[in-house]
Coordinates of N, CA and C in Angstrom, one line a residue:
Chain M
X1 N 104.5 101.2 68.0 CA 105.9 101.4 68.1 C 106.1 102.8 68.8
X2 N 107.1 102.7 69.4 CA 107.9 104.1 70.3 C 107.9 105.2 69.1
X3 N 107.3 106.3 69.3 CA 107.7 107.7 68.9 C 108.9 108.2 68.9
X4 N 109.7 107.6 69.9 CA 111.0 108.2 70.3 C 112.1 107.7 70.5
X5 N 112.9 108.3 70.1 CA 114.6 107.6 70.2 C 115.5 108.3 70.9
X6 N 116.0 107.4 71.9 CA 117.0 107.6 73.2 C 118.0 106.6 73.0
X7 N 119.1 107.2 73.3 CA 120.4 106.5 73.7 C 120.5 105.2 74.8
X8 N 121.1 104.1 74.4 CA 120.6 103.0 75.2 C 120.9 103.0 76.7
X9 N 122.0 103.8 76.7 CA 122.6 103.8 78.3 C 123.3 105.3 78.1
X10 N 123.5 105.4 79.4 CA 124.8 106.7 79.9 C 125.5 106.6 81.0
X11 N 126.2 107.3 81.2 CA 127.0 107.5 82.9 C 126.4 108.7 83.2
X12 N 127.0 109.0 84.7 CA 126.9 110.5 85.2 C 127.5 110.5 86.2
X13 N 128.7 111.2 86.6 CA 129.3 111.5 88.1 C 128.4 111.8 88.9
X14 N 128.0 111.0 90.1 CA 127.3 111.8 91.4 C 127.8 113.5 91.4
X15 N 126.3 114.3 91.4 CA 126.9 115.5 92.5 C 126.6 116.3 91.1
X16 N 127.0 115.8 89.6 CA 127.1 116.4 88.7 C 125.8 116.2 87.6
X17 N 125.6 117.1 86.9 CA 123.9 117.5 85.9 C 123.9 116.2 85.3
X18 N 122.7 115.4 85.1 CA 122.6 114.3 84.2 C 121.6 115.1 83.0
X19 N 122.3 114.7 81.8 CA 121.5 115.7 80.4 C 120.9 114.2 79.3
X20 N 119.4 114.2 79.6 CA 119.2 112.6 78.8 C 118.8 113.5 77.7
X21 N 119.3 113.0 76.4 CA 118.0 113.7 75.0 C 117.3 112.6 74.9
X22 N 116.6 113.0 74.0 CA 115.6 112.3 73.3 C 114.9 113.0 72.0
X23 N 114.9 111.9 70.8 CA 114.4 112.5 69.4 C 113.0 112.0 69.5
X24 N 112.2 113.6 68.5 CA 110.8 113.0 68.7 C 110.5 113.6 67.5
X25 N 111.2 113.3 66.1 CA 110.6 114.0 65.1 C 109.2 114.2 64.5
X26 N 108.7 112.8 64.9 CA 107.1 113.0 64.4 C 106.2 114.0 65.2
X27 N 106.5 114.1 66.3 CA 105.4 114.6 67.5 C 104.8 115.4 66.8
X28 N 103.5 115.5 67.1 CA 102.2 116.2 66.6 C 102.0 117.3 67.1
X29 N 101.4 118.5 66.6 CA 100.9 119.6 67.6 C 100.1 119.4 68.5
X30 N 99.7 118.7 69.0 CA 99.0 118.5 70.4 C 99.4 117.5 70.9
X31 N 100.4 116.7 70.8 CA 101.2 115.8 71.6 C 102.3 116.6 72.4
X32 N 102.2 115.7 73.6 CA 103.4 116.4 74.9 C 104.2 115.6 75.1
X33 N 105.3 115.7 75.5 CA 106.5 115.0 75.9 C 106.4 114.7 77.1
X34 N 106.2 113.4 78.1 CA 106.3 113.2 79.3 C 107.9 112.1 79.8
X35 N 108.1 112.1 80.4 CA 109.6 111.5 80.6 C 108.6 110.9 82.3
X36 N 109.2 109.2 82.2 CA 109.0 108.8 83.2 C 110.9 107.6 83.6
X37 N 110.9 107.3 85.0 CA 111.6 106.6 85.1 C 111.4 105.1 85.7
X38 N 112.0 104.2 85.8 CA 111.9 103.0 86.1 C 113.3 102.4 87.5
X39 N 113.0 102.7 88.5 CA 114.2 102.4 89.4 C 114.1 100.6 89.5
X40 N 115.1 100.3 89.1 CA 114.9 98.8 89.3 C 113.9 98.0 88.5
X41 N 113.4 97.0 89.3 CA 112.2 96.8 88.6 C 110.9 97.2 89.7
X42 N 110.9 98.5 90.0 CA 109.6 99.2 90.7 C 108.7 99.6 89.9
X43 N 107.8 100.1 89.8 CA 106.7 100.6 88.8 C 107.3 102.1 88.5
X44 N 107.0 102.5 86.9 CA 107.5 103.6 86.7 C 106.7 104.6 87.1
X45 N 107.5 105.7 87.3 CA 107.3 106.8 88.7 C 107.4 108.1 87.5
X46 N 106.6 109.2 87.2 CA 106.0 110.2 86.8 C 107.7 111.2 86.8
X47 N 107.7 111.7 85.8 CA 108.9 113.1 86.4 C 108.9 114.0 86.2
X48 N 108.0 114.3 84.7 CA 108.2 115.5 84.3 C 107.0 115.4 83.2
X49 N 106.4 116.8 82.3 CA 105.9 116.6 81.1 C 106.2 118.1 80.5
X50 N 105.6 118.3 79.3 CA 105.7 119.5 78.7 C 105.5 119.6 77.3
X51 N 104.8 120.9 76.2 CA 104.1 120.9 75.7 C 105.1 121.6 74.3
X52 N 105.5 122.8 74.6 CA 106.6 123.5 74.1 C 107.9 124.2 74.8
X53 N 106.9 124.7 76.1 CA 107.5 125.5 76.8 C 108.9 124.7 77.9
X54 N 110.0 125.3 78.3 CA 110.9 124.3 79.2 C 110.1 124.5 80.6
X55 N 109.8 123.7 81.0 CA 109.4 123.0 82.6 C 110.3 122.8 83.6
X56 N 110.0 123.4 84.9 CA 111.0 122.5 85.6 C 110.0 122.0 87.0
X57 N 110.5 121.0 87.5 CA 109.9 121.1 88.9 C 111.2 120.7 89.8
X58 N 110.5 120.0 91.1 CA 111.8 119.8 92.2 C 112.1 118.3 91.6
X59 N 111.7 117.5 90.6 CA 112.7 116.5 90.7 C 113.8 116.8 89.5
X60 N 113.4 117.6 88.2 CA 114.2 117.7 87.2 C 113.7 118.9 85.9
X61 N 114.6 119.6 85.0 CA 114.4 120.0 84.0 C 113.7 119.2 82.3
X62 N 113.2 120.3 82.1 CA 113.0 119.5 80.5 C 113.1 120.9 79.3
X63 N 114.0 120.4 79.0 CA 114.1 121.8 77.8 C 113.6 121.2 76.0
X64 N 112.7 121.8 75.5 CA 112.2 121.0 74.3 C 112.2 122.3 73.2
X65 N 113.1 121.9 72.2 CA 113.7 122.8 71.6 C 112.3 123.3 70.8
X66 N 112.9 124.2 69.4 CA 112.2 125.6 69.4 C 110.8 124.6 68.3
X67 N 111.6 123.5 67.5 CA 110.8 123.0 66.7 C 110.4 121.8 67.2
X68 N 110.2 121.6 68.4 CA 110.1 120.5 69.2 C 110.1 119.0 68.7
X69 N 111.4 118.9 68.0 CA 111.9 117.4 67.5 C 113.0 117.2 68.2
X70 N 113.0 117.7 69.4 CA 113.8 116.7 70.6 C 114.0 117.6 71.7
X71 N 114.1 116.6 72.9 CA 114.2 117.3 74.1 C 115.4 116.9 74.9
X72 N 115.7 117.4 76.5 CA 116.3 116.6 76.9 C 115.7 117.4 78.9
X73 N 115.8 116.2 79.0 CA 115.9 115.7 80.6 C 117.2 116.6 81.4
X74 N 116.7 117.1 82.6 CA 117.9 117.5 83.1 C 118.0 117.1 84.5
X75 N 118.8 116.2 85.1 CA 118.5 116.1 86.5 C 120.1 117.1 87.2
X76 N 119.9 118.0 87.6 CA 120.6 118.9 88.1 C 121.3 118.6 89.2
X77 N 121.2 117.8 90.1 CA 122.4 117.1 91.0 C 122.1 115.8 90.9
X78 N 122.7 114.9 90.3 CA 122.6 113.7 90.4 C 122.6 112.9 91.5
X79 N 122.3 112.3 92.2 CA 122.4 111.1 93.0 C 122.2 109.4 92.8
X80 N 123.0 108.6 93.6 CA 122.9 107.2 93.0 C 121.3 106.7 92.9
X81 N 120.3 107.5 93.4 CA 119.3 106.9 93.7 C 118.6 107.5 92.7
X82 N 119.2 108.4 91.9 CA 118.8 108.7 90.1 C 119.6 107.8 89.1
X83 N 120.3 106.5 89.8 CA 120.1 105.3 88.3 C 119.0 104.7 88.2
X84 N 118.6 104.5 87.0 CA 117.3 104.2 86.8 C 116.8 104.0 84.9
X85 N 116.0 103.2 84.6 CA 115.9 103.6 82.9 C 114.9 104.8 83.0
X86 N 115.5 105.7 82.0 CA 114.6 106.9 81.6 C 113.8 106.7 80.3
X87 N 112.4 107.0 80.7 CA 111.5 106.8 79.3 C 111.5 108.2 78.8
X88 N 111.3 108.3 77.5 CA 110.8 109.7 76.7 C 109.4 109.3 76.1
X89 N 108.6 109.8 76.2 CA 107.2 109.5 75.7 C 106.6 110.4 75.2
X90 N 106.1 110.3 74.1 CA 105.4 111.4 73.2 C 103.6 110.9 73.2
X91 N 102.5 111.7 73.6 CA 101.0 111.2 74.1 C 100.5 112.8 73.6
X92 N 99.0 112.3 73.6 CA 98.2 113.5 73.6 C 97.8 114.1 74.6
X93 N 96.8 114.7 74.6 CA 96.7 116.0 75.5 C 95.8 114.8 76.9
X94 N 95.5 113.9 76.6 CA 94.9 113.0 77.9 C 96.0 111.8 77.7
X95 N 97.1 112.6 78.6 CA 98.2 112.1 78.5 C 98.4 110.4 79.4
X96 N 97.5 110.1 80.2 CA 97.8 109.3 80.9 C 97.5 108.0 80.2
X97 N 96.6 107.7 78.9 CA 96.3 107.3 78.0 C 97.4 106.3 77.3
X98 N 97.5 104.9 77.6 CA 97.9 104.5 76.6 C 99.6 104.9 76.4
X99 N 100.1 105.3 77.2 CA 101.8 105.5 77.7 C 102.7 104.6 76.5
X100 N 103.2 104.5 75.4 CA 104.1 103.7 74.5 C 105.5 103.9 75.0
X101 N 106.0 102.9 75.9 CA 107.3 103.4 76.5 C 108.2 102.0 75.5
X102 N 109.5 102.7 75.0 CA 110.2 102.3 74.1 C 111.3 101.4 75.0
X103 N 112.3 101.5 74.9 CA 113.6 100.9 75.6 C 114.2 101.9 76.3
X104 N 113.9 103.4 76.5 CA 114.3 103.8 77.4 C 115.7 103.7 77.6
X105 N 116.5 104.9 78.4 CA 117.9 105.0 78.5 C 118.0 104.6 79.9
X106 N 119.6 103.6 80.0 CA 119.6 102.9 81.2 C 120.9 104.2 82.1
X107 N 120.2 105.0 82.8 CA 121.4 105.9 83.2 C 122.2 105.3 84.4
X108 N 123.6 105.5 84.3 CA 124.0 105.1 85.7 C 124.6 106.0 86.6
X109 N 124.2 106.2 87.5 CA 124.9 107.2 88.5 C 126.2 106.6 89.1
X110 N 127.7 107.4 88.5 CA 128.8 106.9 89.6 C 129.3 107.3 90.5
X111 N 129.6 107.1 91.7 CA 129.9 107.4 93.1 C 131.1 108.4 92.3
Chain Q
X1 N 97.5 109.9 101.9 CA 97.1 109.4 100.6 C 97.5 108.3 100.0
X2 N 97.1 107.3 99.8 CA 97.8 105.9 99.7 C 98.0 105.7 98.0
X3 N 99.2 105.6 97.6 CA 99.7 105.8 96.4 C 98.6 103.7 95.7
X4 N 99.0 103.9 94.2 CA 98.4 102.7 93.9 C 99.1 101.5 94.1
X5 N 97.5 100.6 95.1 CA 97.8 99.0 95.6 C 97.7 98.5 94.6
X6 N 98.7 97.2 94.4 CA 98.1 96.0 94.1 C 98.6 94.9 94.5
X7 N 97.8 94.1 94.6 CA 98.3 92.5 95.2 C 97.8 91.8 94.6
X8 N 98.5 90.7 94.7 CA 99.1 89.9 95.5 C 100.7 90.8 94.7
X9 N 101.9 91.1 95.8 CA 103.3 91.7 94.7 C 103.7 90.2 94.2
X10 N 103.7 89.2 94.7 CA 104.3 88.0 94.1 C 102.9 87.4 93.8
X11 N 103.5 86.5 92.7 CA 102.1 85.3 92.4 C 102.8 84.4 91.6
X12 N 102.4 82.9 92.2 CA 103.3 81.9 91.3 C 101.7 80.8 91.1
X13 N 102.1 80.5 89.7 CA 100.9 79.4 89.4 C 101.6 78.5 88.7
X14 N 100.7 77.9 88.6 CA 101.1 76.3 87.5 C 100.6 76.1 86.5
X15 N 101.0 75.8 85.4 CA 100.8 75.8 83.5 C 98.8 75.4 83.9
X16 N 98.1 76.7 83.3 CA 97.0 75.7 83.4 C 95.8 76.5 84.8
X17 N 96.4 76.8 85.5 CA 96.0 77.8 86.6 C 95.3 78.8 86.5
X18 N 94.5 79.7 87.1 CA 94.0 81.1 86.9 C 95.1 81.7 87.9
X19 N 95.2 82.9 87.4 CA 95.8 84.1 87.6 C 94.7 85.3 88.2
X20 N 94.7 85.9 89.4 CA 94.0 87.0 89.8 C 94.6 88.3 90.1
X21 N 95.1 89.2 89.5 CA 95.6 90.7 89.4 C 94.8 91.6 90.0
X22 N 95.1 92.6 91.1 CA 94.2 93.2 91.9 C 94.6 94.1 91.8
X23 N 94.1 95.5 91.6 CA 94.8 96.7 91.9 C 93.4 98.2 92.8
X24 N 93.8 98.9 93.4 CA 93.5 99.6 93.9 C 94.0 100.9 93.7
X25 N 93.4 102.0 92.7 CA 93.8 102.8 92.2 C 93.9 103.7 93.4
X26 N 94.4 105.1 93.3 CA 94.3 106.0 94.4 C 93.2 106.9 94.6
X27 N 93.0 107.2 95.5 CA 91.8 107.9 95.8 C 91.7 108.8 95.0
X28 N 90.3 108.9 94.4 CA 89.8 109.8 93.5 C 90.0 109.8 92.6
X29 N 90.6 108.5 91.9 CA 91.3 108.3 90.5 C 90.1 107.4 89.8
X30 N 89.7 107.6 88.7 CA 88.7 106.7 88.6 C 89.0 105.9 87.1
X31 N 90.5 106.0 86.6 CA 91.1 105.9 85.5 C 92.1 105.0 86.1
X32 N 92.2 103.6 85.3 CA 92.6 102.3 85.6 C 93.2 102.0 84.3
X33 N 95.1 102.0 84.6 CA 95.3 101.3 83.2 C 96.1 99.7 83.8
X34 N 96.1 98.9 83.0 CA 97.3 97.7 82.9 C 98.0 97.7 82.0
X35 N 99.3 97.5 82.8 CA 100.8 97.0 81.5 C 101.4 96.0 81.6
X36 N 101.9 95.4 81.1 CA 103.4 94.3 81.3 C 104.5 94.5 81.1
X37 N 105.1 93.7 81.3 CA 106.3 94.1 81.4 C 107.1 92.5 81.4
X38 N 107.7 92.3 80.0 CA 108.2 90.4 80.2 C 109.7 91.2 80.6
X39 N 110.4 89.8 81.0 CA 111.4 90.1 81.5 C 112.6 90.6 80.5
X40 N 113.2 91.9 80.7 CA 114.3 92.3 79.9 C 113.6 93.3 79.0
X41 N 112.3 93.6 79.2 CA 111.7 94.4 77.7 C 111.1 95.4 78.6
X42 N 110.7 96.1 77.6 CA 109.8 97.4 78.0 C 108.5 97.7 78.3
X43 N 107.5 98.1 79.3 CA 106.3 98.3 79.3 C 105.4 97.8 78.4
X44 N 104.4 97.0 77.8 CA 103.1 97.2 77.0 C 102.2 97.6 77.5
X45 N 101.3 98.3 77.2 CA 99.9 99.0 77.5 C 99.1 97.8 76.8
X46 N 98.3 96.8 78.2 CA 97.0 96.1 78.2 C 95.8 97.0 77.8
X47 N 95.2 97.6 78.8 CA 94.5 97.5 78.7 C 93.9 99.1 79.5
X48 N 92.8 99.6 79.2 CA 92.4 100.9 80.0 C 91.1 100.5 80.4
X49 N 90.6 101.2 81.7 CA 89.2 100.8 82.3 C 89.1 102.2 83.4
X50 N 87.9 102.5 83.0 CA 87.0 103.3 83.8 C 86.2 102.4 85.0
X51 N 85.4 103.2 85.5 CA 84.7 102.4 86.5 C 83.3 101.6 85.6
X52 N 83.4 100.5 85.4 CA 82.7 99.5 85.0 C 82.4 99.4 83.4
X53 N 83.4 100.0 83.0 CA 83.7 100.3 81.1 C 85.2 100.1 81.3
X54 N 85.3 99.4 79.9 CA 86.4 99.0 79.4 C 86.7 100.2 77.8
X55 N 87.7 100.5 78.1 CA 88.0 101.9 77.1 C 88.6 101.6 76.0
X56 N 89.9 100.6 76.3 CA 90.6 100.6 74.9 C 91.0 99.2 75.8
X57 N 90.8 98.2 75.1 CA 91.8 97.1 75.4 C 92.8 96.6 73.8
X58 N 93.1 97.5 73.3 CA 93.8 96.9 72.2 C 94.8 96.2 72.6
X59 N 95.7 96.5 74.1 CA 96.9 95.5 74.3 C 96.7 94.3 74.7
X60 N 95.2 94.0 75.1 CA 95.0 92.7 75.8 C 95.1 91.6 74.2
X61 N 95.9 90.8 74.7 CA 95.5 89.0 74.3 C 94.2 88.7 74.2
X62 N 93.9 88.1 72.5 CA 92.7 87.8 72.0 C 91.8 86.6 73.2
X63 N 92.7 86.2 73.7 CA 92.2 84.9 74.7 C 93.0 84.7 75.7
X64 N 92.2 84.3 76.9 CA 92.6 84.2 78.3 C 92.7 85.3 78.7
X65 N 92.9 86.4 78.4 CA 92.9 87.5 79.4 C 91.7 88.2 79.2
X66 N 91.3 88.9 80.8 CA 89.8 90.1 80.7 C 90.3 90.6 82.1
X67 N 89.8 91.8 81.8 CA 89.9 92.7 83.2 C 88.6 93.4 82.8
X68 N 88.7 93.9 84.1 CA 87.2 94.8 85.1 C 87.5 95.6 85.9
X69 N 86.9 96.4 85.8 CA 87.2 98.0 86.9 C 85.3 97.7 87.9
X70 N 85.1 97.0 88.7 CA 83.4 97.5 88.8 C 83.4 98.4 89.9
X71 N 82.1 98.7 90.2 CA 81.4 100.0 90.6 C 82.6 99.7 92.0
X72 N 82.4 99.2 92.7 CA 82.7 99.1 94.2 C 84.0 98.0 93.8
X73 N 85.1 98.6 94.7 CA 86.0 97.7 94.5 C 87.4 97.6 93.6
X74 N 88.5 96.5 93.7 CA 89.5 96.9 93.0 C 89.3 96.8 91.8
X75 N 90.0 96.9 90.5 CA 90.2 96.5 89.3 C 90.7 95.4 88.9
X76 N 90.7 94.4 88.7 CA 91.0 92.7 88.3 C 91.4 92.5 86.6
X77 N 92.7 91.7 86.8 CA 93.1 91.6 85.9 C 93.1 89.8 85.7
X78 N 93.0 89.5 85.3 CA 92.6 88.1 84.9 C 93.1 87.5 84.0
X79 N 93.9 86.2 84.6 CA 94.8 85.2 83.1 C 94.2 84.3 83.4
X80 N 93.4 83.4 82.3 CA 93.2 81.7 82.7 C 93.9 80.9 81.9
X81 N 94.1 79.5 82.7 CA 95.3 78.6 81.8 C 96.3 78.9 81.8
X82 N 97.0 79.8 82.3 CA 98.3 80.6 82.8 C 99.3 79.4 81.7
X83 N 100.0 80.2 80.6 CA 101.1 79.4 80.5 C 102.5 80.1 80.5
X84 N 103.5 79.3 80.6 CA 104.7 80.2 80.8 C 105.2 81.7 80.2
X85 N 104.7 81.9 79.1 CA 105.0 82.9 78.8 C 104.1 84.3 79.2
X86 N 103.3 83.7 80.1 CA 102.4 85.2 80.9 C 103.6 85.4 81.9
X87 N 104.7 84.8 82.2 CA 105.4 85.0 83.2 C 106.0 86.5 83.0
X88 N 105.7 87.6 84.1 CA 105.8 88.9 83.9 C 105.6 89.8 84.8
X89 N 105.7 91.3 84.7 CA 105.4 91.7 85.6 C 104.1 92.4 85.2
X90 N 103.0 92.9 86.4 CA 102.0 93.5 85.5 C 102.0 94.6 86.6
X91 N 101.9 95.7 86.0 CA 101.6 96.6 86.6 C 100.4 97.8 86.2
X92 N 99.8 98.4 87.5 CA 98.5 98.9 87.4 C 98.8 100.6 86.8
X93 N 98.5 101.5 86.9 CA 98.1 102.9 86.9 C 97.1 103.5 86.7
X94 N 96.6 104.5 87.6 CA 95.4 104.8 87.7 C 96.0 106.7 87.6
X95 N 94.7 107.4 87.0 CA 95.0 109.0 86.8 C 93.5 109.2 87.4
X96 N 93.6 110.6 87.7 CA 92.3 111.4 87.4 C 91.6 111.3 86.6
X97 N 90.4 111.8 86.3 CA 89.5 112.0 85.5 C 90.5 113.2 84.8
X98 N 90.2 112.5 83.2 CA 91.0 113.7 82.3 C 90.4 114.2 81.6
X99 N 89.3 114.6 81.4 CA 88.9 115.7 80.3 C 89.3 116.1 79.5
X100 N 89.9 117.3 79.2 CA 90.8 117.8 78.7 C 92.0 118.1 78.9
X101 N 92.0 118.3 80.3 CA 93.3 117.9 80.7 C 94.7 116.9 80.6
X102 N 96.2 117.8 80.8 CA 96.5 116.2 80.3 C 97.5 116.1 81.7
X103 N 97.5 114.8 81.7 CA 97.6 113.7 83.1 C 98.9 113.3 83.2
X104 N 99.2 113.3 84.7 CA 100.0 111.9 84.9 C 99.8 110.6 84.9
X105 N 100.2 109.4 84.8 CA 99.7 108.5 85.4 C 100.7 107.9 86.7
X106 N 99.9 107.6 87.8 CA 100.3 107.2 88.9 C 100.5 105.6 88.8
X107 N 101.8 105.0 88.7 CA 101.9 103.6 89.0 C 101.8 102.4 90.2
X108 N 101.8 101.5 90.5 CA 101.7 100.9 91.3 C 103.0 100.0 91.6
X109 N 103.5 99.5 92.2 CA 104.9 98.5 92.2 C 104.9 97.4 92.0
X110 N 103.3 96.9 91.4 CA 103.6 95.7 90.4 C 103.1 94.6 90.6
X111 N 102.5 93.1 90.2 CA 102.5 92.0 90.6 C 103.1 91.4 89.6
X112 N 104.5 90.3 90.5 CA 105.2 89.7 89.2 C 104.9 88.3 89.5
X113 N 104.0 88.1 88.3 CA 103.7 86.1 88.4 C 105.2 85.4 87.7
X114 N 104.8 84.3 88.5 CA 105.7 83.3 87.4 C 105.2 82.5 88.1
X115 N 104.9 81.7 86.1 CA 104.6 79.9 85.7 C 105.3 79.1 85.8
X116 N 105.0 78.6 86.5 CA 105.8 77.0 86.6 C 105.5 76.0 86.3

């Protein structure tokens, strides 16, 4: 079973920050939070990970609070080609391992 | 750098048929996973494969299914007797060698069979 609990869906104005949470109360001291997405039905595509500290790269934010029982996803200019379901995923340190992706939030980007 | 193949993207069989899953991880990846994906649900993790070891197949099906990573060549995922409820999408990912390190995994865009 999924580690994690996300909201089933969301909206987001184009142009404007999309903020996904996700609860991860069990997560272990050596488990990391990786967030992948799913466009359509394409294979899911890598976005972000992180351990304690907030991450960012060029596709998105990840801020994971101080007790790290929840994070949240930040996509900082939305575009329609950021609707997609978002996974939240809780893994160990050989992260690629075994990926338990849950139901995931179905975000939709609106014009 | 050619992200991860697999083919056949479509595959249609008949109740009873074998099924052949191909994937071609990315260069220098020597870490092979499989998932499914039935229609309307979420990812399962099949199965994991190194090059010619099989690591964790806890997600695979007691029967009909096996996969293989060998020395030379793609990774093969294999259904025999295909019956309608393998109808799915499967998809590959392959990472780096992880050590201690921890990974992404790189996906592939999928082979979606369906039984007929």
């Amino acid at each position: 079973d999924a580690k994690t609990t996300q909201p089933t869906s969301m909206d987001c104005a184009e142009g404007r920050a999309a903020n996904l949470p996700c609860n991860h109360s069990t997560i272990s001291g050596n488990e990391y939070v990786y967030w992948y997405r799913q466009i359509h039905s394409q294979g899911p595509q890598y976005i972000i990970h992180g351990l304690k500290n907030n991450e960012t790269n060029e596709m998105a934010s990840l801020i994971i609070t101080e007790d790290r029982k929840s994070s949240t996803l930040i996509l900082p200019h939305a575009t329609l080609r950021d609707t997609a379901v978002y996974y939240c995923i809780v893994s160990g340190i050989q992260g690629a391992q075994k990926l338990v992706f849950g139901q995931g939030t179905r975000l939709t980007i609106n014009p | 750098n050619a992200g991860v193949m697999q083919n056949p993207r479509h595959l249609v069989r008949r109740r009873g048929q074998e099924a052949r899953l191909r994937c071609s991880p990315m260069k220098g990846h020597s870490h092979v996973y499989w998932y499914r994906q039935l229609p309307e649900e979420g990812l399962k993790f099949m199965v994991y494969l190194q090059k010619e070891n099989i690591i964790d197949e806890s997600g695979m099906p007691k029967e009909r299914f096996s996969a293989e990573f060998p020395k030379e060549g793609p990774s093969i995922l294999r259904i025999q007797q295909v019956v309608r409820g393998d109808s799915a999408a499967y998809f590959c990912a392959s990472s780096p060698r992880t050590g201690r390190m921890n990974t992404e995994a790189f996906f592939g865009q999928g082979t979606r069979l369906t039984v007929v």
